[in-house]
CSV table of C-alpha atoms in Angstrom, one decimal:
chain,number,residue,atom,x,y,z
I,373,MET,CA,3.6,-31.5,15.5
I,374,ASN,CA,3.3,-35.3,15.9
I,375,PRO,CA,5.8,-37.8,14.5
I,376,SER,CA,3.6,-38.8,11.5
I,377,GLU,CA,3.4,-35.2,10.4
I,378,PHE,CA,7.2,-34.8,10.8
I,379,GLU,CA,7.6,-38.0,8.7
I,380,ARG,CA,5.4,-36.7,5.9
I,381,GLN,CA,7.3,-33.4,5.9
I,382,ALA,CA,10.7,-35.1,6.0
I,383,GLN,CA,9.8,-37.5,3.2
I,384,LYS,CA,8.5,-34.7,1.0
I,385,LEU,CA,11.6,-32.5,1.6
I,386,ASP,CA,13.9,-35.5,1.2
I,387,GLU,CA,12.4,-36.3,-2.2
I,388,LYS,CA,12.9,-32.7,-3.4
I,389,LEU,CA,16.4,-32.5,-2.1
I,390,GLN,CA,17.3,-35.9,-3.6
I,391,SER,CA,15.9,-34.7,-7.0
I,392,GLU,CA,17.9,-31.6,-6.8
I,393,LYS,CA,21.0,-33.5,-5.7
I,394,GLU,CA,20.7,-35.7,-8.9
I,395,HIS,CA,20.3,-32.5,-11.0
I,396,LEU,CA,23.4,-31.0,-9.5
I,397,GLU,CA,25.4,-34.1,-9.9
I,398,ALA,CA,24.4,-34.2,-13.6
I,399,GLU,CA,25.9,-30.7,-13.9
I,400,MET,CA,29.2,-31.8,-12.1
I,401,VAL,CA,28.4,-29.8,-9.0
I,402,VAL,CA,30.1,-31.5,-6.0
I,403,ILE,CA,28.6,-31.2,-2.4
I,404,PRO,CA,31.6,-30.5,-0.1
I,405,ASP,CA,32.5,-33.4,2.3
I,406,LEU,CA,32.4,-30.9,5.2
I,407,VAL,CA,28.7,-30.3,4.6
I,408,ARG,CA,27.9,-34.0,4.6
I,409,GLN,CA,30.0,-34.6,7.7
I,410,ARG,CA,28.2,-31.8,9.6
I,411,LEU,CA,24.8,-33.1,8.6
I,412,ASP,CA,25.8,-36.6,9.7
I,413,ALA,CA,27.2,-35.3,13.0
I,414,PHE,CA,24.0,-33.3,13.5
I,415,TYR,CA,21.8,-36.3,12.9
I,416,THR,CA,23.8,-38.4,15.4
I,417,GLN,CA,23.7,-35.7,18.1
I,418,ILE,CA,19.9,-35.2,17.7
I,419,GLU,CA,19.2,-38.9,17.8
I,420,SER,CA,21.4,-39.4,20.9
I,421,GLU,CA,20.1,-36.4,22.9
I,422,ALA,CA,16.4,-36.1,21.9
I,423,GLY,CA,13.7,-37.7,24.1
I,424,LEU,CA,11.3,-40.2,22.8
I,425,PRO,CA,7.7,-39.1,21.8
I,426,ASN,CA,5.1,-39.6,24.5
I,427,ARG,CA,3.4,-42.5,22.8
I,428,PRO,CA,4.3,-46.1,21.8
I,429,SER,CA,6.5,-46.2,18.7
I,430,SER,CA,8.8,-48.7,17.1
I,431,PRO,CA,12.5,-47.9,17.1
I,432,ARG,CA,12.4,-47.5,13.4
I,433,SER,CA,9.6,-45.0,13.4
I,434,VAL,CA,11.2,-43.0,16.2
I,435,LYS,CA,14.4,-42.9,14.2
I,436,ARG,CA,12.6,-41.6,11.2
I,437,PHE,CA,10.8,-39.1,13.3
I,438,LEU,CA,14.1,-37.8,14.7
I,439,ARG,CA,15.7,-37.9,11.3
I,440,GLY,CA,12.8,-35.7,10.0
I,441,THR,CA,13.3,-33.3,12.9
I,442,ALA,CA,17.1,-33.2,12.1
I,443,ILE,CA,16.4,-32.5,8.4
I,444,THR,CA,14.3,-29.4,9.3
I,445,ALA,CA,16.8,-28.0,11.7
I,446,ALA,CA,20.0,-29.0,9.9
I,447,SER,CA,18.7,-27.7,6.6
I,448,ALA,CA,18.4,-24.3,8.1
I,449,ALA,CA,21.7,-24.4,10.0
I,450,VAL,CA,23.9,-26.1,7.4
I,451,ILE,CA,22.4,-26.4,3.9
I,452,GLY,CA,21.1,-22.8,4.2
I,453,PHE,CA,24.5,-21.5,5.2
I,454,VAL,CA,26.3,-23.1,2.3
I,455,ILE,CA,23.7,-22.3,-0.4
I,456,ILE,CA,23.0,-18.7,0.7
I,457,GLY,CA,26.7,-18.0,0.4
I,458,SER,CA,26.7,-19.0,-3.3
I,459,ALA,CA,25.6,-16.8,-6.2
I,460,PHE,CA,23.2,-19.3,-7.8
I,461,VAL,CA,20.4,-21.4,-6.6
I,462,SER,CA,18.3,-23.4,-9.0
I,463,PRO,CA,14.5,-22.9,-8.9
I,464,THR,CA,13.9,-26.5,-7.6
I,465,MET,CA,16.3,-26.1,-4.8
I,466,ALA,CA,15.0,-22.6,-4.0
I,467,GLU,CA,11.5,-24.0,-3.7
I,468,SER,CA,12.6,-26.8,-1.5
I,469,LEU,CA,14.5,-24.5,0.8
I,470,LYS,CA,11.5,-22.3,1.1
I,471,GLN,CA,9.9,-25.0,3.2
I,472,VAL,CA,12.7,-24.8,5.8
I,473,PRO,CA,12.6,-22.3,8.6
I,474,LEU,CA,15.2,-19.5,8.5
I,475,VAL,CA,16.1,-20.1,4.9
I,476,ASP,CA,12.6,-19.1,3.9
I,477,SER,CA,13.1,-15.5,4.9
I,478,VAL,CA,15.9,-15.0,2.5
I,479,PHE,CA,14.0,-15.9,-0.7
I,480,LYS,CA,10.5,-14.8,0.4
I,481,LEU,CA,10.5,-11.2,-0.9
I,482,ALA,CA,7.4,-9.2,-0.9
I,483,GLY,CA,7.8,-7.8,-4.4
I,484,ASP,CA,5.7,-7.2,-7.6
I,485,PHE,CA,4.9,-10.0,-10.0
I,486,GLY,CA,8.2,-9.5,-11.9
I,487,LEU,CA,10.3,-9.9,-8.7
I,488,GLN,CA,8.3,-12.9,-7.6
I,489,THR,CA,8.9,-14.4,-11.1
I,490,ALA,CA,12.7,-13.7,-10.7
I,491,ASP,CA,12.7,-15.4,-7.3
I,492,ARG,CA,10.7,-18.4,-8.5
I,493,LYS,CA,12.9,-18.9,-11.6
I,494,GLY,CA,16.2,-18.4,-9.7
I,495,LEU,CA,17.0,-15.3,-11.7
I,496,ALA,CA,17.8,-13.2,-8.7
I,497,THR,CA,21.3,-13.3,-7.1
I,498,SER,CA,21.4,-14.1,-3.4
I,499,THR,CA,24.1,-12.4,-1.4
I,500,ASN,CA,25.5,-12.4,2.1
I,501,LEU,CA,26.6,-8.7,2.1
I,502,SER,CA,26.2,-7.1,5.6
I,503,VAL,CA,27.6,-4.3,7.7
I,504,THR,CA,27.1,-3.7,11.4
I,505,HIS,CA,27.3,-0.4,13.3
I,506,ASP,CA,26.2,0.2,16.9
I,507,GLY,CA,24.5,-3.2,17.1
I,508,ILE,CA,22.4,-2.6,14.0
I,509,THR,CA,23.1,-4.8,10.9
I,510,LEU,CA,22.1,-3.9,7.3
I,511,ASN,CA,22.3,-6.7,4.8
I,512,VAL,CA,21.6,-7.0,1.1
I,513,SER,CA,19.8,-10.3,0.6
I,514,GLN,CA,19.0,-10.3,-3.1
I,515,ILE,CA,19.8,-8.3,-6.3
I,516,ILE,CA,18.3,-8.4,-9.7
I,517,PHE,CA,19.3,-6.4,-12.8
I,518,ASP,CA,17.5,-7.4,-16.0
I,519,GLY,CA,19.0,-4.6,-18.1
I,520,THR,CA,16.0,-2.4,-17.4
I,521,ARG,CA,15.8,-1.9,-13.7
I,522,LEU,CA,18.1,-2.7,-10.8
I,523,VAL,CA,16.3,-3.9,-7.6
I,524,VAL,CA,18.1,-4.5,-4.3
I,525,ALA,CA,16.5,-6.1,-1.2
I,526,LEU,CA,17.7,-4.4,2.0
I,527,GLU,CA,17.1,-5.9,5.4
I,528,LYS,CA,17.8,-4.7,9.0
I,529,GLN,CA,18.5,-6.6,12.2
I,530,ASP,CA,18.6,-4.5,15.3
I,531,GLY,CA,19.3,-7.2,18.0
I,532,GLY,CA,16.1,-6.3,19.9
I,533,GLN,CA,17.0,-2.6,20.3
I,534,LYS,CA,14.1,-0.2,20.3
I,535,VAL,CA,14.8,1.6,17.1
I,536,LEU,CA,12.7,2.9,14.2
I,537,PRO,CA,11.7,0.4,11.5
I,538,LEU,CA,13.5,0.4,8.1
I,539,PHE,CA,10.4,1.2,6.2
I,540,THR,CA,6.9,2.3,7.1
I,541,LYS,CA,3.7,2.4,5.0
I,542,VAL,CA,1.3,5.3,4.5
I,543,THR,CA,-1.6,5.0,6.9
I,544,PRO,CA,-5.3,5.2,5.7
I,545,ASP,CA,-5.4,8.8,6.8
I,546,GLY,CA,-2.5,9.6,4.4
I,547,LYS,CA,0.3,9.9,7.0
I,548,LYS,CA,3.6,8.1,6.9
I,549,PRO,CA,5.1,7.1,10.3
I,550,GLU,CA,8.7,7.9,10.8
I,551,ASP,CA,11.3,5.4,9.7
I,552,ILE,CA,15.0,5.1,10.4
I,553,ILE,CA,16.3,6.1,7.0
I,554,GLU,CA,18.1,9.5,7.0
I,555,LYS,CA,19.7,9.2,3.6
I,556,LEU,CA,19.7,6.5,1.0
I,557,ASP,CA,21.9,6.4,-2.2
I,558,LEU,CA,23.3,4.1,-4.7
I,559,PHE,CA,26.8,4.5,-6.2
I,560,ILE,CA,27.3,2.9,-9.6
I,561,ASN,CA,30.9,2.6,-10.7
I,562,GLY,CA,31.7,5.2,-8.0
I,563,LYS,CA,29.1,7.8,-9.0
I,564,SER,CA,26.1,8.7,-6.8
I,565,ILE,CA,22.8,8.3,-8.7
I,566,LEU,CA,21.5,11.3,-6.7
I,567,SER,CA,24.1,13.5,-8.3
I,568,GLU,CA,23.0,12.3,-11.8
I,569,ASN,CA,19.3,12.6,-11.4
I,570,GLY,CA,17.4,13.5,-14.6
I,571,PRO,CA,13.9,13.3,-16.3
I,572,PHE,CA,14.3,9.7,-17.3
I,573,ASN,CA,15.9,8.4,-14.1
I,574,SER,CA,13.7,6.7,-11.4
I,575,PHE,CA,15.0,6.0,-7.9
I,576,GLU,CA,12.5,4.6,-5.5
I,577,TRP,CA,12.1,2.4,-2.5
I,578,GLY,CA,9.1,0.5,-1.2
I,579,PRO,CA,8.0,-2.1,1.3
I,580,GLY,CA,9.6,-5.5,1.7
I,581,LYS,CA,8.2,-8.5,3.5
I,582,ASP,CA,8.0,-6.6,6.9
I,583,SER,CA,8.8,-3.3,8.5
I,584,ASN,CA,12.5,-4.2,8.7
I,585,SER,CA,13.0,-4.8,5.0
I,586,MET,CA,12.6,-2.8,1.8
I,587,LEU,CA,13.0,-3.0,-2.0
I,588,ILE,CA,15.2,-0.3,-3.6
I,589,SER,CA,14.8,0.1,-7.4
I,590,TYR,CA,16.6,2.2,-10.0
I,591,MET,CA,16.0,2.8,-13.7
I,592,ARG,CA,18.0,5.0,-16.1
I,593,ASP,CA,17.0,5.4,-19.7
I,594,PRO,CA,19.2,6.9,-22.4
I,595,ALA,CA,16.4,9.3,-23.4
I,596,GLY,CA,17.5,11.4,-20.5
I,597,GLY,CA,21.0,11.9,-21.9
I,598,LEU,CA,22.9,9.5,-19.6
I,599,PRO,CA,24.0,6.1,-20.9
I,600,ALA,CA,22.0,3.0,-19.9
I,601,LEU,CA,23.5,0.9,-17.1
I,602,PRO,CA,26.2,-1.4,-18.4
I,603,LYS,CA,26.0,-5.2,-18.3
I,604,GLN,CA,28.5,-5.2,-15.4
I,605,PHE,CA,29.1,-2.5,-12.8
I,606,ASP,CA,30.3,-1.9,-9.2
I,607,LEU,CA,27.5,-1.1,-6.8
I,608,LYS,CA,27.6,0.5,-3.4
I,609,VAL,CA,24.5,0.7,-1.3
I,610,TYR,CA,24.9,3.7,1.0
I,611,ALA,CA,22.5,4.2,3.9
I,612,LYS,CA,22.7,6.8,6.8
I,613,LEU,CA,20.4,5.8,9.7
I,614,LYS,CA,19.0,8.0,12.3
I,615,GLY,CA,20.9,7.7,15.6
I,616,VAL,CA,23.8,5.9,14.1
I,617,ALA,CA,27.0,8.0,13.6
I,618,GLU,CA,28.7,5.9,10.9
I,619,PRO,CA,27.0,5.4,7.6
I,620,PHE,CA,26.5,1.9,6.1
I,621,ALA,CA,28.2,1.0,2.8
I,622,LEU,CA,27.6,-2.4,1.2
I,623,GLN,CA,29.6,-3.1,-2.0
I,624,THR,CA,29.4,-5.7,-4.7
I,625,THR,CA,29.6,-6.3,-8.4
I,626,VAL,CA,26.3,-6.5,-10.3
I,627,TYR,CA,25.9,-8.5,-13.5
I,628,LYS,CA,23.0,-8.3,-15.9
I,629,THR,CA,20.9,-11.4,-15.6
I,630,LYS,CA,21.0,-13.5,-18.8
I,631,LEU,CA,17.5,-13.7,-20.1
I,632,ALA,CA,15.6,-13.3,-23.3
I,633,SER,CA,14.0,-9.9,-24.1
I,634,LYS,CA,11.7,-8.5,-26.7
I,635,VAL,CA,12.0,-5.0,-28.1
I,636,LEU,CA,9.3,-3.3,-30.3
I,637,GLN,CA,9.3,0.1,-31.9
I,638,PRO,CA,5.7,0.7,-33.1
I,639,GLN,CA,5.9,4.5,-33.6
I,640,ILE,CA,2.1,4.5,-33.8
I,641,SER,CA,0.1,7.6,-33.0
I,642,LYS,CA,-3.5,8.6,-32.3
I,643,ALA,CA,-4.5,12.3,-32.3
I,644,ASN,CA,-7.3,14.9,-32.3
I,645,GLN,CA,-7.0,18.6,-32.7
I,646,TYR,CA,-5.8,19.1,-29.2
I,647,LEU,CA,-3.5,16.2,-28.2
I,648,LYS,CA,-1.4,13.4,-29.8
I,649,PHE,CA,-0.4,10.2,-28.2
I,650,THR,CA,2.4,8.1,-29.6
I,651,VAL,CA,3.8,4.6,-28.6
I,652,ASP,CA,7.5,4.8,-29.3
I,653,ARG,CA,9.1,1.7,-27.8
I,654,VAL,CA,8.3,-1.4,-25.8
I,655,GLU,CA,10.9,-3.5,-24.0
I,656,MET,CA,9.8,-6.8,-22.3
I,657,THR,CA,11.7,-9.1,-20.0
I,658,PRO,CA,10.5,-11.8,-17.6
I,659,VAL,CA,11.1,-9.2,-14.8
I,660,THR,CA,10.0,-5.8,-16.2
I,661,THR,CA,8.1,-4.1,-19.0
I,662,LYS,CA,9.4,-0.7,-20.0
I,663,ILE,CA,7.5,1.6,-22.3
I,664,LEU,CA,8.4,4.9,-23.9
I,665,THR,CA,5.5,7.1,-25.1
I,666,THR,CA,5.0,10.7,-26.1
I,667,PHE,CA,2.2,13.1,-25.5
I,668,THR,CA,2.1,16.3,-27.6
I,669,MET,CA,-0.1,19.3,-26.9
I,670,LEU,CA,-1.2,20.7,-30.3
I,671,VAL,CA,-2.8,24.0,-29.0
I,672,ASP,CA,-2.0,26.6,-26.4
I,673,LEU,CA,-3.1,25.7,-22.9
I,674,LYS,CA,-5.6,28.6,-22.8
I,675,ASP,CA,-7.4,26.9,-25.8
I,676,MET,CA,-7.4,23.4,-24.3
I,677,PRO,CA,-11.0,22.3,-23.6
I,678,GLY,CA,-12.2,21.1,-20.2
I,679,ASP,CA,-11.9,17.5,-21.2
I,680,TYR,CA,-8.2,17.7,-20.9
I,681,ALA,CA,-7.5,20.8,-18.7
I,682,GLU,CA,-8.9,22.5,-15.7
I,683,ASN,CA,-8.5,25.5,-13.4
I,684,ARG,CA,-6.8,24.4,-10.2
I,685,LYS,CA,-6.9,26.3,-6.9
I,686,TYR,CA,-3.7,27.1,-5.0
I,687,ILE,CA,-3.2,28.4,-1.6
I,688,SER,CA,0.1,30.3,-0.9
I,689,THR,CA,1.2,31.4,2.5
I,690,GLU,CA,3.8,33.8,1.0
I,691,GLY,CA,3.5,36.9,-1.2
I,692,PRO,CA,0.6,39.2,-1.9
I,693,HIS,CA,-1.5,36.6,-3.7
I,694,LYS,CA,-2.3,33.9,-1.2
I,695,ASN,CA,-5.1,32.3,-3.1
I,696,TYR,CA,-5.0,31.9,-6.9
I,697,THR,CA,-6.1,29.6,-9.7
I,698,LYS,CA,-4.1,28.3,-12.6
I,699,LYS,CA,-5.1,26.4,-15.7
I,700,GLU,CA,-3.3,23.1,-16.0
I,701,LEU,CA,-3.4,20.0,-18.1
I,702,LYS,CA,-5.1,17.2,-16.2
I,703,PRO,CA,-2.7,14.3,-15.2
I,704,ILE,CA,-2.7,11.7,-18.0
I,705,SER,CA,-1.4,8.2,-17.8
I,706,TYR,CA,-2.3,4.9,-19.6
I,707,ALA,CA,-3.1,1.3,-18.9
I,708,ILE,CA,-1.3,-1.7,-20.5
I,709,ILE,CA,-3.6,-4.7,-21.3
I,710,ASP,CA,-2.9,-7.9,-23.1
I,711,GLU,CA,-5.3,-9.7,-25.5
I,712,GLN,CA,-6.9,-11.6,-22.5
I,713,GLY,CA,-7.8,-8.3,-20.7
I,714,ARG,CA,-5.1,-8.6,-18.1
I,715,GLU,CA,-3.7,-5.3,-17.0
I,716,LEU,CA,-0.1,-4.8,-16.0
I,717,GLU,CA,0.8,-3.1,-12.7
I,718,ILE,CA,2.6,0.2,-12.8
I,719,LEU,CA,5.9,0.2,-11.0
I,720,GLY,CA,7.0,3.8,-11.6
I,721,GLY,CA,8.2,6.1,-14.3
I,722,SER,CA,9.6,9.5,-15.2
I,723,GLY,CA,9.3,12.1,-18.0
I,724,ARG,CA,9.3,15.7,-19.2
I,725,SER,CA,6.5,18.3,-18.7
I,726,ILE,CA,4.3,19.0,-21.6
I,727,SER,CA,3.9,22.3,-23.5
I,728,LYS,CA,2.6,23.3,-26.9
I,729,ASN,CA,4.3,21.5,-29.8
I,730,GLN,CA,7.0,20.2,-27.4
I,731,PRO,CA,6.7,16.4,-27.3
I,732,ALA,CA,6.8,15.2,-23.8
I,733,GLN,CA,8.3,11.8,-23.6
I,734,MET,CA,7.4,9.5,-20.7
I,735,VAL,CA,9.2,6.3,-19.6
I,736,MET,CA,7.1,4.0,-17.6
I,737,LEU,CA,7.9,0.7,-15.9
I,738,PHE,CA,5.3,-2.1,-15.5
I,739,THR,CA,5.3,-5.7,-14.3
I,740,PRO,CA,5.9,-8.3,-16.9
I,741,PHE,CA,3.2,-10.1,-18.9
I,742,ALA,CA,2.1,-13.3,-17.4
I,743,ASP,CA,2.3,-15.0,-20.8
I,744,PRO,CA,4.0,-13.7,-24.0
I,745,PRO,CA,1.3,-11.3,-25.4
I,746,LYS,CA,0.0,-11.5,-29.0
I,747,LYS,CA,-1.5,-8.0,-28.8
I,748,ILE,CA,-0.9,-5.1,-26.5
I,749,THR,CA,-3.5,-2.3,-25.9
I,750,PHE,CA,-2.6,1.1,-24.6
I,751,LYS,CA,-5.5,2.9,-22.9
I,752,PRO,CA,-4.8,6.5,-22.0
I,753,TYR,CA,-6.8,8.0,-19.1
I,754,ILE,CA,-7.1,11.1,-17.0
I,755,LEU,CA,-6.7,10.8,-13.2
I,756,LEU,CA,-9.5,12.7,-11.6
I,757,MET,CA,-8.7,15.4,-9.0
I,758,THR,CA,-10.7,17.9,-6.9
I,759,PRO,CA,-10.3,21.6,-7.7
I,760,ASP,CA,-7.8,22.0,-4.9
I,761,GLY,CA,-5.6,19.2,-6.3
I,762,ARG,CA,-6.5,16.1,-4.2
I,763,ALA,CA,-7.0,12.7,-5.8
I,764,ILE,CA,-10.5,11.4,-6.2
I,765,LEU,CA,-10.6,7.8,-4.9
I,766,ASP,CA,-13.1,5.1,-5.4
I,767,ALA,CA,-14.6,2.7,-2.8
I,768,LYS,CA,-11.4,0.6,-3.0
I,769,GLY,CA,-9.1,3.5,-2.4
I,770,GLU,CA,-7.9,3.6,-6.0
I,771,TRP,CA,-7.5,6.8,-8.0
I,772,VAL,CA,-10.5,7.2,-10.3
I,773,ARG,CA,-9.7,7.1,-14.0
I,774,GLN,CA,-11.5,8.7,-16.9
I,775,TYR,CA,-10.5,6.8,-20.0
I,776,LEU,CA,-9.8,8.6,-23.3
I,777,PRO,CA,-10.9,6.1,-26.0
I,778,GLU,CA,-10.0,8.6,-28.8
I,779,PHE,CA,-6.3,7.9,-28.1
I,780,GLU,CA,-6.5,4.1,-27.6
I,781,ILE,CA,-3.9,2.1,-29.5
I,782,THR,CA,-3.5,-1.7,-30.1
I,783,ILE,CA,-0.4,-3.2,-31.5
I,784,ASP,CA,0.4,-6.8,-32.7
I,785,VAL,CA,3.4,-8.4,-31.1
I,786,PRO,CA,5.6,-10.4,-33.5
I,787,GLN,CA,6.6,-13.7,-32.1
I,788,ASN,CA,10.2,-13.7,-33.5
I,789,THR,CA,11.8,-10.6,-31.9
I,790,ASN,CA,13.5,-12.1,-28.9
I,791,GLN,CA,16.9,-10.7,-28.1
I,792,PRO,CA,19.6,-12.2,-25.7
C-alpha cells in the first residue's frame, strides 16, 4: 500500500475516531492517560525506526504516512485492548474499529440478521472471557440476551496445533466432518440446561465466522412449564473437547439487553374439517421474533386425507417386521411475511406432537423484521418428503414447500404496543 493510500485511510479513521471522542467526552467518558501515553510512545517509536518510502516525499508527507501506519497498528494493539475489555462499545466506535486489523475479528460475527443488527447497533456485550488447557484456548467474544434468546459467540485458538476444528458444516453429500466438541452445555444460575430440556426449550449451535468459531443459542418458553429466563443470571459455558482432559468452563453474569419490544396476542384461527391453525402470540425485538402457534387435528389420523397425511415406509434391522409402513401427518410449518413481501428467516423452534383434539403448540424463532411491520401474514405449508422420509429439495437445495392457503392468516400490527 503506498503512502497516499495510507494517508486516505488514516484521515478517514481519524475523522471517525475524533467524532467518537467528542461523543464520549459529551457523556463524561474519560480516556485514560496511560492509553494516550502509549499511543504517543508508539507513534514516536514508529517514526524514529521506520524507513522512508522508496520515492521522493516531503518530510511532512512522510510523517503523515508514518502517522497513518501507526494509527492502524496502534489502534489494534492499544485502542482495541482497552475497548474490548469494556462492556459497552457505541455503534460509531464499533464501526470505526472494524476497519482496524485484529479488532475486526472480535465484532465480525457470522450471524443471522438479528445478530448482525445487534452488532451494528452496539447491543451485544463484548467480553474477554477465556480459558486455556493443553495449549488450546476457548474464549467467549460476544453475548446477547434480548429476553427471548441467549446467544454466545465461542472461539478457539489452538496455537498452530493440528487439532479438529470447533465447528464443521454439513457437506453437499449430507455428511458432517468431525469437530472437536465432545460435550457442550450451558449452566444458568448453576443448573444445566441439558438437565431441564423440554418441549419448548431450544438449545442449538451453528457456524461462526470460520471453522474455529461458533454461535450457541438457547431459548426457553414458559409454555413448557419452566419459567422464562430472568433479566439477570449467572452463566457458565461448559465445553469438553476431544483430546483435552480438563473441561473448559467460562463464567460471567448476563443482563437482558435494554431494548423496546412489541407483544401481540391475536388468538386468530383458520380451520377446515380436518385441521385448525391458530396464531396465539407474537413477540418482536430488534434481535428476534418469537411466535407461538397451535395446530389442532380435528379427526383421527386414519381419516386424514392425503393432502395432510401419508403412508411412510420404515426399514428396521431389529424384530420380526423389518419393513413396514405407517400413516403420519405430513410435516407442517409456516412462513412469516410482512406487508412488503419480505420473509423472515427461521432460526429454530420446538413444540409438542399433534394428535386428535390435542392442541399442539409450537414455539418458533425467526429473525427480526427489517422495519416495523404494519401487517404480518402467516402462510402454513407442508414440507414435501419421499415415501422413505427423505426431504425433497429444489434446484437451490431448499426443502420444497406446498402451501396451504386455506389456513393463511394476516394480522394488523398496532403501532402503539411497544414494551420496555
